[in-house]
PDB file of C-alpha atoms and ligand atoms in Angstrom:
ATOM      1  CA  MET X   1     -29.964 -31.728  33.261  1.00  0.00           C
ATOM      2  CA  GLY X   2     -29.865 -33.936  29.885  1.00  0.00           C
ATOM      3  CA  GLY X   3     -31.205 -33.913  26.845  1.00  0.00           C
ATOM      4  CA  VAL X   4     -34.414 -36.494  26.299  1.00  0.00           C
ATOM      5  CA  ILE X   5     -33.762 -39.324  25.061  1.00  0.00           C
ATOM      6  CA  THR X   6     -35.256 -39.977  21.656  1.00  0.00           C
ATOM      7  CA  PRO X   7     -35.907 -44.336  21.971  1.00  0.00           C
ATOM      8  CA  MET X   8     -34.323 -45.487  18.731  1.00  0.00           C
ATOM      9  CA  MET X   9     -36.886 -47.366  15.746  1.00  0.00           C
ATOM     10  CA  GLN X  10     -37.467 -50.946  16.232  1.00  0.00           C
ATOM     11  CA  ARG X  11     -37.299 -53.106  13.073  1.00  0.00           C
ATOM     12  CA  LEU X  12     -40.704 -54.354  13.797  1.00  0.00           C
ATOM     13  CA  GLU X  13     -42.665 -51.080  14.384  1.00  0.00           C
ATOM     14  CA  CYS X  14     -41.057 -50.198  10.383  1.00  0.00           C
ATOM     15  CA  LEU X  15     -42.120 -53.624   8.839  1.00  0.00           C
ATOM     16  CA  ARG X  16     -45.655 -53.261  10.615  1.00  0.00           C
ATOM     17  CA  SER X  17     -45.845 -49.968   9.163  1.00  0.00           C
ATOM     18  CA  ILE X  18     -45.294 -51.276   5.589  1.00  0.00           C
ATOM     19  CA  HIS X  19     -46.547 -54.401   5.448  1.00  0.00           C
ATOM     20  CA  GLY X  20     -50.215 -53.780   4.350  1.00  0.00           C
ATOM     21  CA  LYS X  21     -48.896 -51.737   1.332  1.00  0.00           C
ATOM     22  CA  LEU X  22     -46.651 -55.193   0.498  1.00  0.00           C
ATOM     23  CA  GLN X  23     -49.867 -56.867  -1.421  1.00  0.00           C
ATOM     24  CA  ASP X  24     -49.066 -56.448  -5.396  1.00  0.00           C
ATOM     25  CA  CYS X  25     -45.262 -56.619  -5.063  1.00  0.00           C
ATOM     26  CA  LEU X  26     -41.971 -58.939  -5.095  1.00  0.00           C
ATOM     27  CA  VAL X  27     -40.473 -59.408  -1.553  1.00  0.00           C
ATOM     28  CA  VAL X  28     -37.383 -60.979  -0.550  1.00  0.00           C
ATOM     29  CA  THR X  29     -35.528 -60.845   3.196  1.00  0.00           C
ATOM     30  CA  ILE X  30     -33.087 -62.088   4.227  1.00  0.00           C
ATOM     31  CA  MET X  31     -32.773 -64.904   7.084  1.00  0.00           C
ATOM     32  CA  GLY X  32     -33.112 -64.488  10.559  1.00  0.00           C
ATOM     33  CA  ALA X  33     -34.363 -61.860  12.881  1.00  0.00           C
ATOM     34  CA  VAL X  34     -35.944 -59.673   9.749  1.00  0.00           C
ATOM     35  CA  ALA X  35     -37.255 -63.112   8.678  1.00  0.00           C
ATOM     36  CA  ALA X  36     -38.731 -64.043  11.587  1.00  0.00           C
ATOM     37  CA  GLU X  37     -40.445 -61.158  12.107  1.00  0.00           C
ATOM     38  CA  PHE X  38     -41.674 -60.153   9.054  1.00  0.00           C
ATOM     39  CA  GLN X  39     -43.600 -63.701   9.213  1.00  0.00           C
ATOM     40  CA  SER X  40     -44.951 -63.301  12.633  1.00  0.00           C
ATOM     41  CA  LEU X  41     -47.399 -60.135  10.944  1.00  0.00           C
ATOM     42  CA  GLY X  42     -48.829 -62.454   8.090  1.00  0.00           C
ATOM     43  CA  HIS X  43     -47.045 -64.622   5.515  1.00  0.00           C
ATOM     44  CA  ARG X  44     -48.390 -64.140   1.746  1.00  0.00           C
ATOM     45  CA  PRO X  45     -47.425 -66.500  -1.354  1.00  0.00           C
ATOM     46  CA  ASN X  46     -45.574 -62.958  -2.353  1.00  0.00           C
ATOM     47  CA  PHE X  47     -43.267 -62.874   0.210  1.00  0.00           C
ATOM     48  CA  PHE X  48     -39.766 -64.779  -0.412  1.00  0.00           C
ATOM     49  CA  TYR X  49     -37.147 -65.639   3.205  1.00  0.00           C
ATOM     50  CA  LEU X  50     -33.942 -66.451   1.596  1.00  0.00           C
ATOM     51  CA  GLN X  51     -32.357 -69.246   3.943  1.00  0.00           C
ATOM     52  CA  HIS X  52     -28.566 -69.322   4.556  1.00  0.00           C
ATOM     53  CA  ALA X  53     -27.185 -67.377   1.416  1.00  0.00           C
ATOM     54  CA  MET X  54     -25.859 -64.145   3.691  1.00  0.00           C
ATOM     55  CA  GLY X  55     -25.318 -61.054   1.462  1.00  0.00           C
ATOM     56  CA  LEU X  56     -27.310 -62.211  -1.150  1.00  0.00           C
ATOM     57  CA  ALA X  57     -31.129 -61.140  -0.891  1.00  0.00           C
ATOM     58  CA  SER X  58     -30.381 -58.191  -3.074  1.00  0.00           C
ATOM     59  CA  SER X  59     -29.156 -60.322  -5.918  1.00  0.00           C
ATOM     60  CA  THR X  60     -32.126 -62.441  -6.451  1.00  0.00           C
ATOM     61  CA  GLY X  61     -34.157 -59.072  -5.842  1.00  0.00           C
ATOM     62  CA  LEU X  62     -32.103 -57.750  -8.788  1.00  0.00           C
ATOM     63  CA  GLY X  63     -32.592 -60.844 -10.686  1.00  0.00           C
ATOM     64  CA  LEU X  64     -36.229 -60.629 -10.400  1.00  0.00           C
ATOM     65  CA  ALA X  65     -36.680 -57.348 -11.118  1.00  0.00           C
ATOM     66  CA  LEU X  66     -34.758 -57.712 -14.202  1.00  0.00           C
ATOM     67  CA  CYS X  67     -37.299 -60.602 -15.194  1.00  0.00           C
ATOM     68  CA  LEU X  68     -40.235 -58.884 -14.503  1.00  0.00           C
ATOM     69  CA  PRO X  69     -39.562 -55.408 -15.123  1.00  0.00           C
ATOM     70  CA  ARG X  70     -43.538 -53.933 -14.293  1.00  0.00           C
ATOM     71  CA  GLN X  71     -43.273 -55.722 -11.263  1.00  0.00           C
ATOM     72  CA  LYS X  72     -42.005 -53.905  -7.762  1.00  0.00           C
ATOM     73  CA  VAL X  73     -39.411 -55.486  -5.675  1.00  0.00           C
ATOM     74  CA  VAL X  74     -38.478 -54.941  -2.170  1.00  0.00           C
ATOM     75  CA  VAL X  75     -35.335 -56.294  -0.456  1.00  0.00           C
ATOM     76  CA  PHE X  76     -35.225 -56.062   3.013  1.00  0.00           C
ATOM     77  CA  ASP X  77     -31.563 -56.709   4.019  1.00  0.00           C
ATOM     78  CA  GLY X  78     -29.381 -56.495   7.172  1.00  0.00           C
ATOM     79  CA  ASP X  79     -25.913 -54.439   7.740  1.00  0.00           C
ATOM     80  CA  GLY X  80     -24.210 -57.733   8.312  1.00  0.00           C
ATOM     81  CA  SER X  81     -25.081 -59.148   5.141  1.00  0.00           C
ATOM     82  CA  VAL X  82     -24.580 -55.894   2.665  1.00  0.00           C
ATOM     83  CA  LEU X  83     -21.142 -55.339   4.202  1.00  0.00           C
ATOM     84  CA  MET X  84     -20.479 -59.303   3.606  1.00  0.00           C
ATOM     85  CA  ASN X  85     -21.032 -58.700  -0.046  1.00  0.00           C
ATOM     86  CA  LEU X  86     -20.530 -54.694  -1.038  1.00  0.00           C
ATOM     87  CA  GLY X  87     -20.028 -56.103  -4.858  1.00  0.00           C
ATOM     88  CA  GLY X  88     -23.915 -56.666  -4.419  1.00  0.00           C
ATOM     89  CA  LEU X  89     -24.168 -52.507  -4.585  1.00  0.00           C
ATOM     90  CA  THR X  90     -22.167 -52.416  -7.718  1.00  0.00           C
ATOM     91  CA  THR X  91     -23.820 -54.996  -9.509  1.00  0.00           C
ATOM     92  CA  LEU X  92     -27.099 -53.166  -8.777  1.00  0.00           C
ATOM     93  CA  VAL X  93     -26.230 -50.131 -10.439  1.00  0.00           C
ATOM     94  CA  ARG X  94     -24.398 -51.552 -13.071  1.00  0.00           C
ATOM     95  CA  TYR X  95     -28.372 -52.779 -13.894  1.00  0.00           C
ATOM     96  CA  ARG X  96     -30.030 -50.095 -12.355  1.00  0.00           C
ATOM     97  CA  PRO X  97     -33.341 -51.897 -11.752  1.00  0.00           C
ATOM     98  CA  ALA X  98     -36.105 -48.846 -12.062  1.00  0.00           C
ATOM     99  CA  ASN X  99     -38.582 -51.097 -10.198  1.00  0.00           C
ATOM    100  CA  LEU X 100     -36.337 -52.552  -7.121  1.00  0.00           C
ATOM    101  CA  VAL X 101     -35.736 -50.983  -3.396  1.00  0.00           C
ATOM    102  CA  HIS X 102     -33.677 -51.980  -1.397  1.00  0.00           C
ATOM    103  CA  VAL X 103     -34.350 -51.602   2.652  1.00  0.00           C
ATOM    104  CA  ILE X 104     -31.428 -52.091   4.992  1.00  0.00           C
ATOM    105  CA  PHE X 105     -32.151 -51.974   8.486  1.00  0.00           C
ATOM    106  CA  ASP X 106     -29.145 -51.172  10.280  1.00  0.00           C
ATOM    107  CA  ASN X 107     -28.633 -52.906  13.706  1.00  0.00           C
ATOM    108  CA  GLU X 108     -25.025 -52.359  13.894  1.00  0.00           C
ATOM    109  CA  SER X 109     -24.905 -55.477  14.842  1.00  0.00           C
ATOM    110  CA  LEU X 110     -25.284 -59.475  14.119  1.00  0.00           C
ATOM    111  CA  LEU X 111     -27.968 -60.042  15.692  1.00  0.00           C
ATOM    112  CA  SER X 112     -29.202 -63.594  14.519  1.00  0.00           C
ATOM    113  CA  VAL X 113     -26.026 -64.912  15.544  1.00  0.00           C
ATOM    114  CA  GLY X 114     -25.008 -63.398  18.767  1.00  0.00           C
ATOM    115  CA  GLY X 115     -25.101 -59.717  18.330  1.00  0.00           C
ATOM    116  CA  PHE X 116     -21.334 -58.802  17.451  1.00  0.00           C
ATOM    117  CA  PRO X 117     -21.197 -55.394  15.933  1.00  0.00           C
ATOM    118  CA  THR X 118     -20.670 -54.820  12.957  1.00  0.00           C
ATOM    119  CA  ALA X 119     -18.734 -52.093  10.779  1.00  0.00           C
ATOM    120  CA  THR X 120     -21.623 -49.672  11.028  1.00  0.00           C
ATOM    121  CA  ALA X 121     -21.249 -49.766  15.277  1.00  0.00           C
ATOM    122  CA  THR X 122     -17.701 -47.830  14.022  1.00  0.00           C
ATOM    123  CA  GLY X 123     -18.163 -45.510  12.060  1.00  0.00           C
ATOM    124  CA  SER X 124     -19.546 -46.750   8.420  1.00  0.00           C
ATOM    125  CA  ASP X 125     -22.235 -45.271   6.640  1.00  0.00           C
ATOM    126  CA  LEU X 126     -24.285 -47.516   4.401  1.00  0.00           C
ATOM    127  CA  ALA X 127     -26.110 -45.185   2.528  1.00  0.00           C
ATOM    128  CA  ALA X 128     -23.241 -43.100   1.289  1.00  0.00           C
ATOM    129  CA  ILE X 129     -21.114 -46.871   0.662  1.00  0.00           C
ATOM    130  CA  ALA X 130     -24.997 -47.140  -1.515  1.00  0.00           C
ATOM    131  CA  ARG X 131     -24.447 -43.526  -3.115  1.00  0.00           C
ATOM    132  CA  ALA X 132     -20.430 -44.280  -3.831  1.00  0.00           C
ATOM    133  CA  ALA X 133     -21.580 -47.170  -5.570  1.00  0.00           C
ATOM    134  CA  GLY X 134     -23.181 -45.487  -7.958  1.00  0.00           C
ATOM    135  CA  ILE X 135     -27.588 -45.569  -6.276  1.00  0.00           C
ATOM    136  CA  GLU X 136     -28.436 -42.244  -6.616  1.00  0.00           C
ATOM    137  CA  ARG X 137     -31.613 -42.642  -4.785  1.00  0.00           C
ATOM    138  CA  THR X 138     -30.629 -42.948  -1.457  1.00  0.00           C
ATOM    139  CA  GLN X 139     -31.918 -42.497   2.343  1.00  0.00           C
ATOM    140  CA  THR X 140     -31.324 -43.349   5.704  1.00  0.00           C
ATOM    141  CA  ALA X 141     -34.390 -43.158   8.298  1.00  0.00           C
ATOM    142  CA  HIS X 142     -33.856 -42.566  12.125  1.00  0.00           C
ATOM    143  CA  THR X 143     -37.927 -41.999  12.871  1.00  0.00           C
ATOM    144  CA  ILE X 144     -40.224 -44.117  11.635  1.00  0.00           C
ATOM    145  CA  GLU X 145     -42.138 -40.948  10.159  1.00  0.00           C
ATOM    146  CA  GLN X 146     -39.325 -40.820   8.428  1.00  0.00           C
ATOM    147  CA  PHE X 147     -38.840 -44.432   7.160  1.00  0.00           C
ATOM    148  CA  THR X 148     -42.510 -44.388   5.713  1.00  0.00           C
ATOM    149  CA  THR X 149     -42.467 -41.324   4.048  1.00  0.00           C
ATOM    150  CA  ALA X 150     -39.443 -42.500   2.273  1.00  0.00           C
ATOM    151  CA  PHE X 151     -40.713 -45.723   1.516  1.00  0.00           C
ATOM    152  CA  ASP X 152     -43.942 -44.565   0.220  1.00  0.00           C
ATOM    153  CA  ASP X 153     -42.072 -42.655  -2.255  1.00  0.00           C
ATOM    154  CA  ALA X 154     -39.638 -45.189  -3.012  1.00  0.00           C
ATOM    155  CA  MET X 155     -42.696 -47.479  -4.148  1.00  0.00           C
ATOM    156  CA  ARG X 156     -44.289 -44.261  -5.886  1.00  0.00           C
ATOM    157  CA  THR X 157     -41.084 -43.503  -7.574  1.00  0.00           C
ATOM    158  CA  ALA X 158     -39.512 -45.546 -11.263  1.00  0.00           C
ATOM    159  CA  GLN X 159     -35.965 -45.398  -9.599  1.00  0.00           C
ATOM    160  CA  LEU X 160     -33.347 -47.444  -7.870  1.00  0.00           C
ATOM    161  CA  THR X 161     -33.580 -46.660  -4.170  1.00  0.00           C
ATOM    162  CA  CYS X 162     -31.186 -47.328  -1.062  1.00  0.00           C
ATOM    163  CA  LEU X 163     -33.275 -46.753   2.152  1.00  0.00           C
ATOM    164  CA  VAL X 164     -31.105 -47.342   5.240  1.00  0.00           C
ATOM    165  CA  ALA X 165     -33.448 -47.725   8.336  1.00  0.00           C
ATOM    166  CA  LYS X 166     -31.072 -47.544  11.805  1.00  0.00           C
ATOM    167  CA  VAL X 167     -32.988 -49.427  14.283  1.00  0.00           C
ATOM    168  CA  GLU X 168     -32.521 -50.956  17.701  1.00  0.00           C
ATOM    169  CA  ALA X 169     -30.544 -53.902  18.058  1.00  0.00           C
ATOM    170  CA  THR X 170     -33.585 -56.357  19.456  1.00  0.00           C
ATOM    171  CA  GLY X 171     -35.413 -59.137  17.556  1.00  0.00           C
ATOM    172  CA  PRO X 172     -38.013 -61.839  17.570  1.00  0.00           C
ATOM    173  CA  GLN X 173     -38.471 -64.210  20.525  1.00  0.00           C
ATOM    174  CA  GLY X 174     -37.709 -67.561  18.224  1.00  0.00           C
ATOM    175  CA  TYR X 175     -36.525 -67.531  14.881  1.00  0.00           C
ATOM    176  CA  VAL X 176     -37.756 -70.453  13.962  1.00  0.00           C
ATOM    177  CA  THR X 177     -41.126 -70.725  11.557  1.00  0.00           C
ATOM    178  CA  ASP X 178     -43.580 -73.108  10.424  1.00  0.00           C
ATOM    179  CA  LEU X 179     -43.009 -72.385   6.931  1.00  0.00           C
ATOM    180  CA  SER X 180     -40.331 -74.351   5.362  1.00  0.00           C
ATOM    181  CA  LEU X 181     -37.836 -73.259   2.526  1.00  0.00           C
ATOM    182  CA  LEU X 182     -39.377 -75.869   0.106  1.00  0.00           C
ATOM    183  CA  GLU X 183     -43.065 -74.878   0.905  1.00  0.00           C
ATOM    184  CA  ASN X 184     -42.229 -70.645   0.719  1.00  0.00           C
ATOM    185  CA  ARG X 185     -40.503 -71.574  -2.644  1.00  0.00           C
ATOM    186  CA  PHE X 186     -43.390 -73.321  -4.098  1.00  0.00           C
ATOM    187  CA  GLN X 187     -45.634 -70.397  -3.255  1.00  0.00           C
ATOM    188  CA  PHE X 188     -43.404 -67.877  -4.042  1.00  0.00           C
ATOM    189  CA  ARG X 189     -43.012 -69.466  -7.712  1.00  0.00           C
ATOM    190  CA  GLY X 190     -46.566 -69.761  -7.969  1.00  0.00           C
ATOM    191  CA  TRP X 191     -47.659 -66.166  -7.116  1.00  0.00           C
ATOM    192  CA  ILE X 192     -44.746 -65.536 -10.305  1.00  0.00           C
ATOM    193  CA  LYS X 193     -46.348 -68.421 -12.686  1.00  0.00           C
ATOM    194  CA  LYS X 194     -49.566 -66.267 -12.074  1.00  0.00           C
ATOM    195  CA  LEU X 195     -48.121 -63.385 -13.253  1.00  0.00           C
ATOM    196  CA  ASN X 196     -46.900 -64.503 -15.928  1.00  0.00           C
ATOM    197  CA  GLU X 197     -50.230 -65.790 -16.722  1.00  0.00           C
ATOM    198  CA  ASP X 198     -52.639 -62.889 -16.389  1.00  0.00           C
ATOM    199  CA  LYS X 199     -49.493 -60.651 -18.312  1.00  0.00           C
ATOM    200  CA  ALA X 200     -50.435 -62.795 -20.875  1.00  0.00           C
ATOM    201  CA  ALA X 201     -53.627 -62.886 -20.423  1.00  0.00           C
ATOM    202  CA  GLY X 202     -53.813 -59.597 -21.162  1.00  0.00           C
TER     203      GLY X 202
HETATM  204  C1  TPP B   1     -22.870 -66.923   4.175  1.00  0.00           C
HETATM  205  C2  TPP B   1     -23.107 -67.051   5.599  1.00  0.00           C
HETATM  206  N1  TPP B   1     -22.395 -66.651   6.630  1.00  0.00           N
HETATM  207  C3  TPP B   1     -22.778 -66.814   7.742  1.00  0.00           C
HETATM  208  C4  TPP B   1     -24.106 -67.178   8.061  1.00  0.00           C
HETATM  209  C5  TPP B   1     -24.594 -66.953   9.260  1.00  0.00           C
HETATM  210  N2  TPP B   1     -25.568 -65.547   9.988  1.00  0.00           N
HETATM  211  C6  TPP B   1     -26.643 -66.500   9.411  1.00  0.00           C
HETATM  212  S1  TPP B   1     -27.944 -64.321   9.802  1.00  0.00           S
HETATM  213  C7  TPP B   1     -26.039 -63.582  10.125  1.00  0.00           C
HETATM  214  C8  TPP B   1     -26.085 -62.112  10.797  1.00  0.00           C
HETATM  215  C9  TPP B   1     -27.162 -61.449   9.799  1.00  0.00           C
HETATM  216  O1  TPP B   1     -26.392 -59.839  10.287  1.00  0.00           O
HETATM  217  P1  TPP B   1     -27.777 -58.850   9.743  1.00  0.00           P
HETATM  218  O2  TPP B   1     -27.699 -59.138   8.083  1.00  0.00           O
HETATM  219  O3  TPP B   1     -26.811 -57.280   9.934  1.00  0.00           O
HETATM  220  O4  TPP B   1     -28.642 -59.101  10.267  1.00  0.00           O
HETATM  221  P2  TPP B   1     -29.324 -59.109  11.473  1.00  0.00           P
HETATM  222  O5  TPP B   1     -28.983 -60.436  12.090  1.00  0.00           O
HETATM  223  O6  TPP B   1     -28.840 -58.047  12.307  1.00  0.00           O
HETATM  224  O7  TPP B   1     -30.607 -58.781  11.894  1.00  0.00           O
HETATM  225  C10 TPP B   1     -25.804 -64.940  10.380  1.00  0.00           C
HETATM  226  C11 TPP B   1     -23.713 -64.234  10.319  1.00  0.00           C
HETATM  227  C12 TPP B   1     -25.197 -67.053   7.497  1.00  0.00           C
HETATM  228  N3  TPP B   1     -26.325 -67.759   7.163  1.00  0.00           N
HETATM  229  N4  TPP B   1     -24.157 -67.639   5.817  1.00  0.00           N
END
């Protein structure tokens, strides 16, 4: 007896499935497990791993999206971080940047600091919260197929999108990488500067 147990989606497999599609957009991640996993797949100067400012990755993405409206901006967030700054969702809606894709990896846990359960472990639904905040394009993915399809759609569509990926609470072996915050900042700034120069050149 008993049903087939479907393994939960891994955040790393989600990131791996889309890493090659992020060559031309600006990517902002939160700190901790997401940043380390994403960086382990290959760093690029258009990737910025926001340190310390928990809850503010979408706000950073919003600023970039408004300043660079022709550029697709992708934010990789965590459930604990979004829950810490739910007002960030309402601010996104106030400006509705059509070029912003907000991916929230919901592992129902503050994994990077020991794995304490968050409110999504006790019934709160971040996609529903985002929708109620006013983000019309909101989806939840439970499988890698759902995730990649929803992500590809979001990248093709000029509309603010919130994609919640329900993932297992597992992370990388280590969270320390050899790229310093300052070096990352200089590289990222250089990338944006070059974008602006290319735009000016025609
Ligand atoms: C303002 C602030 N509070 C607390 C922390 C410590 N901290 C770093 S990562 C983290 C957990 C992030 O949780 P979540 O967004 O769910 O991502 P996960 O670690 O599960 O991938 C916490 C509490 C911080 N960096 N900044």
